[in-house]
Amino acid sequence: MNGDRDAADTLPVVTNSMAMQLFCAILGESALPIDLLAARCAAVDGAEWSRSVLDQCSTTPTTREGWIAWKVNAKMSIRESDLRAGDSVALGFFLRYFGAIAGCLALDGSLISTIDRAEIRRGLIVIGPSLPGDWRSICATARQRIDQEDSPRNATPGATPGATPG
Amino acid sequence: MATTSDSPTPSQTFPETRTLWISEKLSEGEAGRALANGYVMTSYLRPLVVYCRALRLHDSIRTEPQDIVVGFFAHRLAKQEYLKDWLNSGLRLRQWLRNGLHLYVHEQRRENSKGGHGSDALHDVEATGQSQHHEFERAWALGALDMAMREAIAELDARGSRCDWELFWSHHVDGIPYAVLAERRNMTAPQAAQRAFAVAAKVRTALYGILRKDGALTSEIGLEVRAMMEVLHERGS
């Protein structure tokens, strides 16, 4: 960008991925890990980065227990302070953690996290489309599962929204 | 003068008003109303054109989407009560305008057909797919972000600090580490981070102002920004 020109000349058309990063910058300290991860995945090298992070993992699980083990392994490696600071390594582990939650949701509809359902759904929307193809499909299926669970005809009288196994 | 920590703040004493800015402008007479109208036209033209095009509202009255929206503004904003009615609606301004555009197109159809064969506007609103709704919200989100950035740049320009904008953009959008940017600019990495942080604060202030004008309460703004992020990826159901 050329600093000598007028604002109107220098501002490029903001794409979705640019906007994700700008919104995350605007949120500043109140940005949540899902916001930070969404911005990282939307970056210029985001697709390459997420692929390399997920490719480092062993074969994707095919059972609920397998996804839980994935999640536990990823969670143990996350340092909260690094994650809050947007550290790329911490975000990589958080991506694996989030991928395990999405994977299990897609597998059998169970939510293996205490993170609020609405927040998981938001993550599937803002992170899922930036991931490599097979993971994009997993996130899309996971979102369908959540939407089916949350649809009014499946509502259980007296159920506590967001009450999920830890 | 120092206040005690248990003194009620104004926001604790009085509930926050949703629509302060436009309400104030409308209370300032014709000059204020012109400012409010100008703001509405500048801020909402593009999202409404996108929405009009997505819904193919223009097909039935054979007019370009931009001309329809300009006609809608000219017709509705000429009425003194139009924005006052919004203040009492409890809707976000963008929702009010979107609904208003539907009704306007319906009126135009009726006028064109003369026989009253136009479809029911409220039925149209109900039949509107999520994807058109998301297109409108996406255009609004990108437009609001664009306005906020321009406002921040204008403020930086006025202070001769445009280079700070480049720093902010290079780090947050181009992904260049502060250490690299700092070396290029002969400063330390913490200094570069501090400057970019200050620019982010300016964009944040500008964006929050735009959201407040749309009718969001301060307490709702974090959710609003996250909803804006969400809608960028939302493709409808």
Tab-separated table of C-alpha atoms in Angstrom:
chain	number	residue	atom	x	y	z
A	1	MET	CA	0.000	0.000	0.000
A	2	ASN	CA	1.218	3.465	-0.820
A	3	GLY	CA	0.984	5.878	2.064
A	4	ASP	CA	1.068	8.969	-0.155
A	5	ARG	CA	-2.300	8.429	-1.743
A	6	ASP	CA	-5.756	9.198	-0.382
A	7	ALA	CA	-7.566	6.706	1.790
A	8	ALA	CA	-10.117	6.087	-0.932
A	9	ASP	CA	-7.361	5.129	-3.368
A	10	THR	CA	-5.353	2.931	-1.081
A	11	LEU	CA	-8.013	0.815	0.559
A	12	PRO	CA	-8.330	-2.409	-1.367
A	13	VAL	CA	-11.643	-4.177	-1.755
A	14	VAL	CA	-11.837	-6.104	1.494
A	15	THR	CA	-12.282	-9.810	0.908
A	16	ASN	CA	-13.887	-12.193	3.389
A	17	SER	CA	-10.515	-13.475	4.544
A	18	MET	CA	-9.127	-9.957	5.033
A	19	ALA	CA	-12.278	-9.048	6.939
A	20	MET	CA	-11.887	-12.045	9.258
A	21	GLN	CA	-8.416	-10.884	10.215
A	22	LEU	CA	-9.481	-7.265	10.583
A	23	PHE	CA	-12.454	-8.161	12.785
A	24	CYS	CA	-10.151	-10.265	14.930
A	25	ALA	CA	-7.726	-7.335	15.247
A	26	ILE	CA	-10.647	-5.086	16.159
A	27	LEU	CA	-11.796	-7.456	18.902
A	28	GLY	CA	-8.290	-7.209	20.354
A	29	GLU	CA	-8.024	-8.683	23.826
A	30	SER	CA	-11.640	-9.796	23.801
A	31	ALA	CA	-11.019	-12.100	20.812
A	32	LEU	CA	-11.797	-15.709	21.750
A	33	PRO	CA	-9.629	-18.683	20.689
A	34	ILE	CA	-12.187	-19.493	17.978
A	35	ASP	CA	-11.879	-15.925	16.627
A	36	LEU	CA	-8.083	-16.167	16.627
A	37	LEU	CA	-8.134	-19.550	14.924
A	38	ALA	CA	-10.635	-18.348	12.326
A	39	ALA	CA	-8.379	-15.391	11.538
A	40	ARG	CA	-5.292	-17.632	11.328
A	41	CYS	CA	-7.041	-20.034	8.961
A	42	ALA	CA	-8.272	-17.132	6.820
A	43	ALA	CA	-4.748	-15.670	6.425
A	44	VAL	CA	-2.957	-15.743	3.076
A	45	ASP	CA	-1.100	-18.911	4.075
A	46	GLY	CA	-3.976	-20.190	6.239
A	47	ALA	CA	-4.982	-23.146	4.057
A	48	GLU	CA	-1.390	-24.343	3.810
A	49	TRP	CA	-0.890	-23.854	7.548
A	50	SER	CA	-4.022	-25.756	8.589
A	51	ARG	CA	-3.223	-28.600	6.206
A	52	SER	CA	0.303	-28.958	7.594
A	53	VAL	CA	-1.009	-28.900	11.190
A	54	LEU	CA	-3.669	-31.526	10.564
A	55	ASP	CA	-1.407	-33.674	8.382
A	56	GLN	CA	1.025	-34.008	11.287
A	57	CYS	CA	-1.592	-36.020	13.156
A	58	SER	CA	-1.923	-39.754	12.839
A	59	THR	CA	-4.789	-41.226	10.822
A	60	THR	CA	-8.092	-39.623	11.711
A	61	PRO	CA	-10.076	-41.665	14.244
A	62	THR	CA	-13.121	-43.708	13.343
A	63	THR	CA	-14.493	-44.121	16.846
A	64	ARG	CA	-15.713	-41.781	19.573
A	65	GLU	CA	-12.942	-42.954	21.887
A	66	GLY	CA	-10.404	-42.215	19.186
A	67	TRP	CA	-11.637	-38.637	18.821
A	68	ILE	CA	-11.614	-38.170	22.593
A	69	ALA	CA	-7.993	-39.342	22.712
A	70	TRP	CA	-7.166	-36.866	19.920
A	71	LYS	CA	-8.832	-34.071	21.851
A	72	VAL	CA	-7.077	-34.942	25.116
A	73	ASN	CA	-3.676	-35.079	23.410
A	74	ALA	CA	-4.215	-31.724	21.755
A	75	LYS	CA	-5.544	-30.097	24.917
A	76	MET	CA	-2.517	-31.185	26.957
A	77	SER	CA	-0.247	-29.311	24.558
A	78	ILE	CA	-2.167	-26.019	24.641
A	79	ARG	CA	-0.748	-23.293	26.818
A	80	GLU	CA	-3.607	-20.937	27.597
A	81	SER	CA	-1.420	-17.814	27.685
A	82	ASP	CA	0.156	-18.640	24.313
A	83	LEU	CA	-3.268	-19.310	22.843
A	84	ARG	CA	-4.616	-15.977	24.086
A	85	ALA	CA	-1.592	-14.271	22.532
A	86	GLY	CA	-2.392	-15.876	19.162
A	87	ASP	CA	0.812	-17.933	19.123
A	88	SER	CA	0.862	-20.040	15.974
A	89	VAL	CA	1.980	-23.268	17.707
A	90	ALA	CA	-0.745	-22.944	20.350
A	91	LEU	CA	-3.290	-22.227	17.623
A	92	GLY	CA	-2.128	-25.368	15.833
A	93	PHE	CA	-2.911	-27.477	18.903
A	94	PHE	CA	-6.208	-25.673	19.290
A	95	LEU	CA	-7.007	-26.514	15.667
A	96	ARG	CA	-6.441	-30.200	16.445
A	97	TYR	CA	-8.581	-29.872	19.575
A	98	PHE	CA	-11.347	-28.219	17.594
A	99	GLY	CA	-10.945	-30.799	14.806
A	100	ALA	CA	-11.513	-33.612	17.335
A	101	ILE	CA	-14.727	-31.975	18.547
A	102	ALA	CA	-15.915	-31.556	14.949
A	103	GLY	CA	-14.850	-35.103	14.072
A	104	CYS	CA	-16.826	-36.662	16.902
A	105	LEU	CA	-19.864	-34.512	16.195
A	106	ALA	CA	-19.747	-35.613	12.562
A	107	LEU	CA	-19.280	-39.246	13.576
A	108	ASP	CA	-22.185	-39.741	15.954
A	109	GLY	CA	-23.481	-36.322	16.971
A	110	SER	CA	-21.907	-36.339	20.425
A	111	LEU	CA	-20.297	-33.195	21.762
A	112	ILE	CA	-17.084	-34.092	23.602
A	113	SER	CA	-16.470	-30.627	24.978
A	114	THR	CA	-17.751	-28.296	27.642
A	115	ILE	CA	-17.482	-25.384	25.211
A	116	ASP	CA	-20.922	-23.880	24.642
A	117	ARG	CA	-22.788	-25.513	21.727
A	118	ALA	CA	-23.457	-22.136	20.114
A	119	GLU	CA	-19.754	-21.332	20.221
A	120	ILE	CA	-18.884	-24.697	18.648
A	121	ARG	CA	-21.465	-24.057	15.930
A	122	ARG	CA	-19.964	-20.615	15.317
A	123	GLY	CA	-16.518	-22.198	15.078
A	124	LEU	CA	-17.748	-24.717	12.522
A	125	ILE	CA	-19.063	-21.810	10.443
A	126	VAL	CA	-16.079	-19.474	10.687
A	127	ILE	CA	-13.279	-22.050	10.676
A	128	GLY	CA	-14.688	-24.993	8.696
A	129	PRO	CA	-14.745	-23.374	5.228
A	130	SER	CA	-11.051	-22.399	5.479
A	131	LEU	CA	-9.872	-25.971	6.180
A	132	PRO	CA	-8.654	-28.572	3.663
A	133	GLY	CA	-11.419	-30.379	1.744
A	134	ASP	CA	-11.870	-33.475	3.917
A	135	TRP	CA	-11.950	-31.362	7.093
A	136	ARG	CA	-14.351	-28.950	5.461
A	137	SER	CA	-16.704	-31.895	4.934
A	138	ILE	CA	-16.290	-33.014	8.543
A	139	CYS	CA	-17.163	-29.512	9.781
A	140	ALA	CA	-20.165	-29.296	7.448
A	141	THR	CA	-21.491	-32.648	8.722
A	142	ALA	CA	-20.836	-31.615	12.316
A	143	ARG	CA	-22.782	-28.428	11.773
A	144	GLN	CA	-25.700	-30.374	10.302
A	145	ARG	CA	-25.672	-32.584	13.392
A	146	ILE	CA	-25.808	-29.570	15.695
A	147	ASP	CA	-28.550	-27.951	13.644
A	148	GLN	CA	-30.587	-31.168	13.691
A	149	GLU	CA	-30.179	-31.431	17.447
A	150	ASP	CA	-31.155	-27.808	17.902
A	151	SER	CA	-34.149	-27.867	15.565
A	152	PRO	CA	-37.465	-27.132	17.361
A	153	ARG	CA	-38.978	-30.572	16.708
A	154	ASN	CA	-36.102	-32.147	18.612
A	155	ALA	CA	-36.494	-29.804	21.547
A	156	THR	CA	-37.015	-31.604	24.825
A	157	PRO	CA	-39.176	-29.789	27.359
A	158	GLY	CA	-37.089	-28.873	30.366
A	159	ALA	CA	-33.762	-29.649	28.685
A	160	THR	CA	-30.837	-27.470	29.716
A	161	PRO	CA	-29.316	-25.759	26.683
A	162	GLY	CA	-25.607	-26.332	26.425
A	163	ALA	CA	-25.454	-29.079	29.063
A	164	THR	CA	-22.869	-31.410	27.541
A	165	PRO	CA	-20.458	-34.057	28.707
A	166	GLY	CA	-17.052	-32.667	29.575
B	1	MET	CA	-12.466	15.443	41.149
B	2	ALA	CA	-12.112	11.844	42.179
B	3	THR	CA	-15.223	9.771	42.573
B	4	THR	CA	-15.707	6.949	45.009
B	5	SER	CA	-15.702	3.468	43.579
B	6	ASP	CA	-19.288	2.816	44.615
B	7	SER	CA	-20.700	5.902	42.909
B	8	PRO	CA	-23.210	4.920	40.255
B	9	THR	CA	-21.962	5.526	36.737
B	10	PRO	CA	-24.347	7.180	34.277
B	11	SER	CA	-24.908	3.832	32.551
B	12	GLN	CA	-25.957	2.304	35.859
B	13	THR	CA	-28.342	5.147	36.550
B	14	PHE	CA	-29.949	5.445	33.117
B	15	PRO	CA	-30.593	2.652	30.647
B	16	GLU	CA	-28.605	3.111	27.465
B	17	THR	CA	-30.564	4.419	24.492
B	18	ARG	CA	-30.337	2.292	21.368
B	19	THR	CA	-30.598	5.031	18.834
B	20	LEU	CA	-28.853	8.012	20.322
B	21	TRP	CA	-27.126	9.540	17.308
B	22	ILE	CA	-30.023	9.570	14.858
B	23	SER	CA	-32.390	10.570	17.647
B	24	GLU	CA	-30.161	13.561	18.395
B	25	LYS	CA	-29.921	14.531	14.734
B	26	LEU	CA	-33.689	14.381	14.292
B	27	SER	CA	-34.134	16.646	17.290
B	28	GLU	CA	-31.893	19.274	15.644
B	29	GLY	CA	-34.439	20.177	12.978
B	30	GLU	CA	-34.006	20.127	9.210
B	31	ALA	CA	-30.210	20.403	9.237
B	32	GLY	CA	-29.944	17.457	11.596
B	33	ARG	CA	-32.449	15.418	9.593
B	34	ALA	CA	-30.440	16.079	6.432
B	35	LEU	CA	-27.328	14.781	8.182
B	36	ALA	CA	-29.161	11.672	9.388
B	37	ASN	CA	-30.593	11.061	5.926
B	38	GLY	CA	-27.171	11.523	4.347
B	39	TYR	CA	-25.664	9.032	6.741
B	40	VAL	CA	-28.375	6.458	6.019
B	41	MET	CA	-27.991	6.819	2.255
B	42	THR	CA	-24.210	6.549	2.371
B	43	SER	CA	-24.110	3.627	4.776
B	44	TYR	CA	-26.922	1.435	3.531
B	45	LEU	CA	-26.992	1.949	-0.227
B	46	ARG	CA	-24.658	-0.878	-1.113
B	47	PRO	CA	-26.101	-3.590	1.168
B	48	LEU	CA	-29.605	-2.762	-0.038
B	49	VAL	CA	-28.501	-2.894	-3.693
B	50	VAL	CA	-26.892	-6.286	-3.049
B	51	TYR	CA	-30.086	-7.473	-1.376
B	52	CYS	CA	-32.273	-6.142	-4.170
B	53	ARG	CA	-30.126	-7.944	-6.729
B	54	ALA	CA	-29.997	-11.203	-4.722
B	55	LEU	CA	-33.775	-11.300	-4.411
B	56	ARG	CA	-34.255	-10.145	-8.007
B	57	LEU	CA	-36.630	-7.516	-6.695
B	58	HIS	CA	-35.787	-5.428	-9.728
B	59	ASP	CA	-37.101	-8.000	-12.197
B	60	SER	CA	-40.737	-7.274	-11.580
B	61	ILE	CA	-40.480	-3.515	-11.946
B	62	ARG	CA	-37.792	-3.513	-14.634
B	63	THR	CA	-35.519	-1.003	-12.936
B	64	GLU	CA	-31.854	-1.287	-12.031
B	65	PRO	CA	-31.283	-2.280	-8.357
B	66	GLN	CA	-29.330	0.898	-7.619
B	67	ASP	CA	-32.136	3.050	-9.051
B	68	ILE	CA	-34.694	1.188	-6.963
B	69	VAL	CA	-32.739	1.802	-3.763
B	70	VAL	CA	-32.118	5.457	-4.615
B	71	GLY	CA	-35.838	5.829	-5.345
B	72	PHE	CA	-36.651	4.105	-2.063
B	73	PHE	CA	-34.428	6.513	-0.137
B	74	ALA	CA	-35.839	9.530	-1.943
B	75	HIS	CA	-39.410	8.452	-1.253
B	76	ARG	CA	-39.099	7.305	2.348
B	77	LEU	CA	-36.510	9.704	3.733
B	78	ALA	CA	-38.514	12.665	2.419
B	79	LYS	CA	-41.090	11.738	5.052
B	80	GLN	CA	-40.306	13.405	8.348
B	81	GLU	CA	-41.644	10.470	10.305
B	82	TYR	CA	-39.726	7.705	8.570
B	83	LEU	CA	-36.680	7.601	10.831
B	84	LYS	CA	-38.765	8.575	13.859
B	85	ASP	CA	-40.876	5.493	13.226
B	86	TRP	CA	-37.699	3.430	13.150
B	87	LEU	CA	-36.718	4.794	16.565
B	88	ASN	CA	-39.912	3.259	17.949
B	89	SER	CA	-39.621	-0.012	16.047
B	90	GLY	CA	-37.028	-1.784	18.200
B	91	LEU	CA	-35.374	-3.034	15.004
B	92	ARG	CA	-31.825	-2.533	13.859
B	93	LEU	CA	-31.799	0.241	11.262
B	94	ARG	CA	-30.620	-2.154	8.562
B	95	GLN	CA	-33.562	-4.471	9.246
B	96	TRP	CA	-35.971	-1.542	9.174
B	97	LEU	CA	-34.613	-0.395	5.812
B	98	ARG	CA	-34.619	-3.914	4.364
B	99	ASN	CA	-38.256	-4.377	5.291
B	100	GLY	CA	-39.021	-0.904	4.000
B	101	LEU	CA	-37.419	-1.724	0.662
B	102	HIS	CA	-39.713	-4.733	0.302
B	103	LEU	CA	-42.776	-2.619	0.899
B	104	TYR	CA	-41.524	0.043	-1.496
B	105	VAL	CA	-40.994	-2.514	-4.277
B	106	HIS	CA	-44.468	-3.885	-3.623
B	107	GLU	CA	-45.922	-0.391	-3.974
B	108	GLN	CA	-44.011	0.119	-7.205
B	109	ARG	CA	-45.327	-3.173	-8.572
B	110	ARG	CA	-48.874	-2.238	-7.751
B	111	GLU	CA	-48.436	1.149	-9.343
B	112	ASN	CA	-46.947	-0.405	-12.467
B	113	SER	CA	-49.568	-3.087	-12.839
B	114	LYS	CA	-52.480	-0.772	-11.922
B	115	GLY	CA	-54.573	-3.877	-11.518
B	116	GLY	CA	-53.258	-4.865	-8.127
B	117	HIS	CA	-51.652	-8.087	-9.418
B	118	GLY	CA	-48.433	-7.569	-7.477
B	119	SER	CA	-47.596	-10.203	-4.921
B	120	ASP	CA	-47.997	-9.510	-1.245
B	121	ALA	CA	-44.904	-7.789	0.111
B	122	LEU	CA	-45.102	-9.369	3.565
B	123	HIS	CA	-45.443	-12.753	1.924
B	124	ASP	CA	-42.266	-11.937	-0.015
B	125	VAL	CA	-40.446	-11.128	3.194
B	126	GLU	CA	-41.439	-14.473	4.671
B	127	ALA	CA	-40.486	-16.306	1.494
B	128	THR	CA	-37.053	-14.703	1.422
B	129	GLY	CA	-34.381	-17.385	1.625
B	130	GLN	CA	-31.628	-17.371	4.197
B	131	SER	CA	-29.045	-16.958	1.463
B	132	GLN	CA	-30.414	-13.556	0.412
B	133	HIS	CA	-30.548	-12.526	4.036
B	134	HIS	CA	-26.917	-13.573	4.441
B	135	GLU	CA	-25.877	-11.723	1.287
B	136	PHE	CA	-27.399	-8.567	2.706
B	137	GLU	CA	-25.752	-9.064	6.098
B	138	ARG	CA	-22.397	-9.828	4.458
B	139	ALA	CA	-22.586	-6.665	2.342
B	140	TRP	CA	-23.509	-4.697	5.449
B	141	ALA	CA	-20.612	-6.188	7.449
B	142	LEU	CA	-18.046	-5.460	4.738
B	143	GLY	CA	-19.484	-1.985	4.198
B	144	ALA	CA	-19.371	-1.163	7.906
B	145	LEU	CA	-15.775	-2.391	8.107
B	146	ASP	CA	-14.848	-0.298	5.084
B	147	MET	CA	-16.406	2.819	6.622
B	148	ALA	CA	-14.628	2.189	9.924
B	149	MET	CA	-11.273	1.820	8.184
B	150	ARG	CA	-11.769	5.016	6.196
B	151	GLU	CA	-12.669	6.883	9.362
B	152	ALA	CA	-9.543	5.596	11.100
B	153	ILE	CA	-7.338	6.475	8.120
B	154	ALA	CA	-8.780	9.979	7.937
B	155	GLU	CA	-7.953	10.464	11.618
B	156	LEU	CA	-4.417	9.156	11.109
B	157	ASP	CA	-3.970	11.392	8.064
B	158	ALA	CA	-5.070	14.401	10.056
B	159	ARG	CA	-2.315	13.626	12.571
B	160	GLY	CA	0.265	12.838	9.909
B	161	SER	CA	0.442	9.230	11.084
B	162	ARG	CA	-0.567	7.356	7.952
B	163	CYS	CA	2.497	5.105	8.249
B	164	ASP	CA	0.882	3.558	11.332
B	165	TRP	CA	-1.951	2.338	9.137
B	166	GLU	CA	0.517	0.578	6.851
B	167	LEU	CA	2.026	-1.064	9.898
B	168	PHE	CA	-1.361	-2.245	11.162
B	169	TRP	CA	-2.334	-3.621	7.749
B	170	SER	CA	1.000	-5.298	7.114
B	171	HIS	CA	0.821	-7.145	10.412
B	172	HIS	CA	-2.845	-8.075	10.655
B	173	VAL	CA	-3.684	-8.681	6.995
B	174	ASP	CA	-0.378	-9.498	5.313
B	175	GLY	CA	0.798	-11.464	8.365
B	176	ILE	CA	4.241	-9.838	8.602
B	177	PRO	CA	5.733	-10.214	12.115
B	178	TYR	CA	6.280	-7.069	14.176
B	179	ALA	CA	10.012	-7.820	14.354
B	180	VAL	CA	10.326	-7.607	10.548
B	181	LEU	CA	8.194	-4.461	10.315
B	182	ALA	CA	10.114	-2.846	13.148
B	183	GLU	CA	13.454	-3.466	11.438
B	184	ARG	CA	12.147	-1.856	8.239
B	185	ARG	CA	10.986	1.177	10.172
B	186	ASN	CA	13.904	1.572	12.487
B	187	MET	CA	11.960	0.912	15.654
B	188	THR	CA	11.631	-1.885	18.187
B	189	ALA	CA	9.075	-4.693	17.837
B	190	PRO	CA	7.144	-3.561	20.959
B	191	GLN	CA	6.952	-0.052	19.492
B	192	ALA	CA	5.578	-1.458	16.242
B	193	ALA	CA	3.050	-3.560	18.168
B	194	GLN	CA	2.008	-0.561	20.227
B	195	ARG	CA	1.359	1.537	17.111
B	196	ALA	CA	-0.619	-1.212	15.410
B	197	PHE	CA	-2.596	-1.673	18.618
B	198	ALA	CA	-3.458	2.028	18.640
B	199	VAL	CA	-4.678	1.817	15.032
B	200	ALA	CA	-6.805	-1.238	15.891
B	201	ALA	CA	-8.336	0.803	18.697
B	202	LYS	CA	-9.238	3.584	16.225
B	203	VAL	CA	-10.874	1.139	13.808
B	204	ARG	CA	-12.674	-0.482	16.742
B	205	THR	CA	-13.991	2.867	17.963
B	206	ALA	CA	-15.184	3.753	14.469
B	207	LEU	CA	-16.851	0.377	13.923
B	208	TYR	CA	-18.543	0.467	17.314
B	209	GLY	CA	-19.865	3.928	16.452
B	210	ILE	CA	-21.346	2.580	13.224
B	211	LEU	CA	-22.961	-0.334	15.084
B	212	ARG	CA	-24.355	2.036	17.687
B	213	LYS	CA	-25.898	4.151	14.935
B	214	ASP	CA	-27.494	0.980	13.580
B	215	GLY	CA	-29.151	0.513	16.960
B	216	ALA	CA	-26.852	-1.843	18.894
B	217	LEU	CA	-26.279	-1.315	22.596
B	218	THR	CA	-22.675	-1.127	23.768
B	219	SER	CA	-23.157	-4.427	25.595
B	220	GLU	CA	-24.229	-6.095	22.330
B	221	ILE	CA	-21.324	-4.944	20.206
B	222	GLY	CA	-19.001	-7.918	20.856
B	223	LEU	CA	-21.782	-10.248	19.746
B	224	GLU	CA	-22.482	-8.048	16.736
B	225	VAL	CA	-18.862	-8.217	15.588
B	226	ARG	CA	-18.831	-12.005	15.993
B	227	ALA	CA	-22.071	-12.246	14.039
B	228	MET	CA	-20.384	-10.201	11.303
B	229	MET	CA	-17.507	-12.694	11.226
B	230	GLU	CA	-19.961	-15.563	11.056
B	231	VAL	CA	-21.974	-14.169	8.199
B	232	LEU	CA	-18.852	-13.826	6.061
B	233	HIS	CA	-18.831	-17.615	5.800
B	234	GLU	CA	-22.526	-18.281	6.002
B	235	ARG	CA	-23.959	-19.537	2.729
B	236	GLY	CA	-27.540	-19.971	3.814
B	237	SER	CA	-29.477	-23.082	4.542
